[in-house]
Amino acid sequence: MSTTTSPTPESGGPVEGTARPGRLIRNEATTEIPVHLLFRDDPQPAPVPLRPAVVARRQGTGEQPRLRRPAQPRPGSAVEVDPDLVERPARVLPGAAGVLAGVCGAAGCLVTSWWAGLLPPLAAAALPTAPGAGLGAAQWAAYAGAVALGLFGLGGLARGRTGRAWVLGLFGRYRGTVRRTGLMWVNPLLLRRRVDVRLRHWRSEPMPAADRNGVPLRVVTLVVWRVRDTARAALAVEDHETYLRQCVEAALARVPVEMPGGGARGSAETAGDALTRLVAADTAPVGLEVFSVRPVRAEYAPEIAAAMHRRRIAALDAERRAHVLTSVVDSVEDTVTRLTMRGLVALDDYERKVLVRDLTVAFCAGRGETGP
């Protein structure tokens, strides 16, 4: 494994008059590293050029060199949506442009009728003498242009409302969103989809959930949300309201919800915060902004409601009995102590036990008749 070499300036070793053996560390899968370079005393060693390590094949095995594949990025847990699908303003014109086009179309039809001599006598008397050319190819073309202009102008009129937006598309391609209010003109060839962008409150129907012990529940939640990106809300999913409902149901399956008064203090707020984070993260890629998801009512599932009701009654009854027993014991102790301290009776241990038993029975009987 070792050979006798003479150090050179290129290798960074000391140059001496006598030859110095330089041992090398060799391996089939690594480069050659001179041993004396690892234990040099030179305070400022010269840089040693290093060759890139290559994973070579093992000799005599026929194994091919192993190539390291670059690590593939793990897909994120969030929903992936087309990054180009982002809301942008659409090109629209004021409503006056559509009205003007409609008026020009009506005026064109009137002028063409006068040109063809088709106006009624009363209207023709107030106008200059018509040429009376009749309905020819030119007149029909003028009629078609005027009607098309009028329909194109009046057909594109739209009214924008506060809290509503129009998502425009042409032949399946997103062309922009209109959030303007008032009268405006939109290209009538574009497909319009109305989207509600107001702040909305949705009270869900009873949804399946569970508490920390796995007991099935039915929970009603109140969701405060709105549409933030109209393009994704209208085009990324088939129905964004249904998608929101399913996200809330999926979050309830992952977050435990406690019954009112049955969990620790602040458990309802903790569950609401966890539900809000989960639903907001699931709905953000489709253009929805969720502000809060709060459970407003929780009840046991029908299949275990009767059993849990009996269990609750038994717990209340046990609590009442413990309270009654504590009160009886305190009363007996107070009575025996007073009788002994005032010297009204002198009791030994046996008599004291008998008195305590009799008083306990009497107090328990009285409690049972009058109630706690």
CSV table of N, CA, C and O in Angstrom, one decimal, residues 318-336 356 359-368 370-372:
chain,number,residue,atom,x,y,z
A,318,ALA,N,-74.7,10.5,42.1
A,318,ALA,CA,-73.5,10.2,42.9
A,318,ALA,C,-73.0,11.4,43.6
A,318,ALA,O,-72.6,11.4,44.8
A,319,GLU,N,-73.0,12.5,42.8
A,319,GLU,CA,-72.5,13.8,43.4
A,319,GLU,C,-73.5,14.2,44.5
A,319,GLU,O,-73.0,14.7,45.5
A,320,ARG,N,-74.8,14.1,44.3
A,320,ARG,CA,-75.7,14.5,45.3
A,320,ARG,C,-75.6,13.6,46.6
A,320,ARG,O,-75.6,14.2,47.7
A,321,ARG,N,-75.4,12.3,46.4
A,321,ARG,CA,-75.2,11.4,47.6
A,321,ARG,C,-74.0,11.8,48.3
A,321,ARG,O,-73.9,11.8,49.6
A,322,ALA,N,-72.9,12.1,47.6
A,322,ALA,CA,-71.6,12.5,48.3
A,322,ALA,C,-71.8,13.8,49.1
A,322,ALA,O,-71.3,13.9,50.2
A,323,HIS,N,-72.6,14.7,48.5
A,323,HIS,CA,-72.8,15.9,49.2
A,323,HIS,C,-73.7,15.7,50.5
A,323,HIS,O,-73.4,16.3,51.6
A,324,VAL,N,-74.7,14.8,50.4
A,324,VAL,CA,-75.6,14.5,51.5
A,324,VAL,C,-74.8,13.8,52.6
A,324,VAL,O,-74.9,14.2,53.8
A,325,LEU,N,-73.9,12.9,52.2
A,325,LEU,CA,-73.1,12.2,53.2
A,325,LEU,C,-72.1,13.1,53.9
A,325,LEU,O,-71.9,13.0,55.1
A,326,THR,N,-71.5,14.0,53.2
A,326,THR,CA,-70.6,15.0,53.8
A,326,THR,C,-71.4,15.8,54.8
A,326,THR,O,-70.9,16.1,55.9
A,327,SER,N,-72.6,16.3,54.5
A,327,SER,CA,-73.4,17.1,55.4
A,327,SER,C,-73.7,16.3,56.6
A,327,SER,O,-73.7,16.9,57.7
A,328,VAL,N,-74.1,15.0,56.5
A,328,VAL,CA,-74.5,14.2,57.6
A,328,VAL,C,-73.4,14.0,58.6
A,328,VAL,O,-73.5,14.1,59.8
A,329,VAL,N,-72.2,13.7,58.0
A,329,VAL,CA,-71.0,13.5,58.8
A,329,VAL,C,-70.6,14.7,59.6
A,329,VAL,O,-70.3,14.7,60.8
A,330,ASP,N,-70.7,15.9,58.9
A,330,ASP,CA,-70.4,17.1,59.6
A,330,ASP,C,-71.4,17.4,60.8
A,330,ASP,O,-71.0,17.8,61.8
A,331,SER,N,-72.7,17.1,60.5
A,331,SER,CA,-73.7,17.3,61.5
A,331,SER,C,-73.5,16.4,62.7
A,331,SER,O,-73.6,16.8,63.9
A,332,VAL,N,-73.2,15.1,62.5
A,332,VAL,CA,-73.0,14.2,63.6
A,332,VAL,C,-71.8,14.6,64.4
A,332,VAL,O,-71.8,14.5,65.6
A,333,GLU,N,-70.7,14.9,63.7
A,333,GLU,CA,-69.5,15.3,64.4
A,333,GLU,C,-69.7,16.5,65.3
A,333,GLU,O,-69.3,16.6,66.4
A,334,ASP,N,-70.4,17.5,64.7
A,334,ASP,CA,-70.7,18.7,65.5
A,334,ASP,C,-71.6,18.4,66.7
A,334,ASP,O,-71.4,18.9,67.8
A,335,THR,N,-72.6,17.5,66.6
A,335,THR,CA,-73.5,17.2,67.7
A,335,THR,C,-72.7,16.4,68.8
A,335,THR,O,-72.9,16.8,70.0
A,336,VAL,N,-72.0,15.4,68.4
A,336,VAL,CA,-71.2,14.7,69.4
A,336,VAL,C,-70.2,15.5,70.1
A,336,VAL,O,-70.0,15.5,71.4
A,356,VAL,N,-73.1,7.8,67.5
A,356,VAL,CA,-72.8,8.2,66.1
A,356,VAL,C,-73.6,7.5,65.1
A,356,VAL,O,-74.2,8.0,64.1
A,359,LEU,N,-77.3,8.7,65.3
A,359,LEU,CA,-77.5,10.1,64.8
A,359,LEU,C,-77.3,10.1,63.2
A,359,LEU,O,-78.0,10.8,62.5
A,360,THR,N,-76.4,9.2,62.7
A,360,THR,CA,-76.2,9.1,61.3
A,360,THR,C,-77.5,8.6,60.6
A,360,THR,O,-77.9,9.2,59.6
A,361,VAL,N,-78.1,7.6,61.2
A,361,VAL,CA,-79.3,7.0,60.6
A,361,VAL,C,-80.4,8.1,60.7
A,361,VAL,O,-81.2,8.3,59.7
A,362,ALA,N,-80.5,8.8,61.8
A,362,ALA,CA,-81.6,9.8,61.9
A,362,ALA,C,-81.4,10.9,60.9
A,362,ALA,O,-82.3,11.4,60.2
A,363,PHE,N,-80.2,11.4,60.8
A,363,PHE,CA,-79.9,12.5,59.8
A,363,PHE,C,-80.1,12.1,58.4
A,363,PHE,O,-80.7,12.8,57.6
A,364,CYS,N,-79.7,10.9,58.0
A,364,CYS,CA,-79.9,10.4,56.7
A,364,CYS,C,-81.3,10.2,56.4
A,364,CYS,O,-81.8,10.5,55.2
A,365,ALA,N,-82.1,9.7,57.3
A,365,ALA,CA,-83.6,9.6,57.1
A,365,ALA,C,-84.2,10.9,56.9
A,365,ALA,O,-85.1,11.1,56.0
A,366,GLY,N,-83.8,11.9,57.7
A,366,GLY,CA,-84.4,13.2,57.6
A,366,GLY,C,-84.0,13.9,56.3
A,366,GLY,O,-84.8,14.5,55.6
A,367,ARG,N,-82.7,13.7,55.8
A,367,ARG,CA,-82.3,14.2,54.5
A,367,ARG,C,-83.0,13.6,53.4
A,367,ARG,O,-83.4,14.2,52.4
A,368,GLY,N,-83.3,12.3,53.5
A,368,GLY,CA,-84.0,11.6,52.4
A,368,GLY,C,-85.4,12.1,52.3
A,368,GLY,O,-86.0,12.1,51.2
A,370,THR,N,-86.7,15.2,53.4
A,370,THR,CA,-86.8,16.6,53.0
A,370,THR,C,-86.0,17.0,51.8
A,370,THR,O,-86.2,18.1,51.2
A,371,GLY,N,-85.1,16.1,51.4
A,371,GLY,CA,-84.2,16.4,50.2
A,371,GLY,C,-83.0,17.2,50.7
A,371,GLY,O,-82.9,17.8,51.8
A,372,PRO,N,-82.0,17.3,49.8
A,372,PRO,CA,-80.8,18.1,50.1
A,372,PRO,C,-81.0,19.5,50.3
A,372,PRO,O,-81.9,20.1,49.6
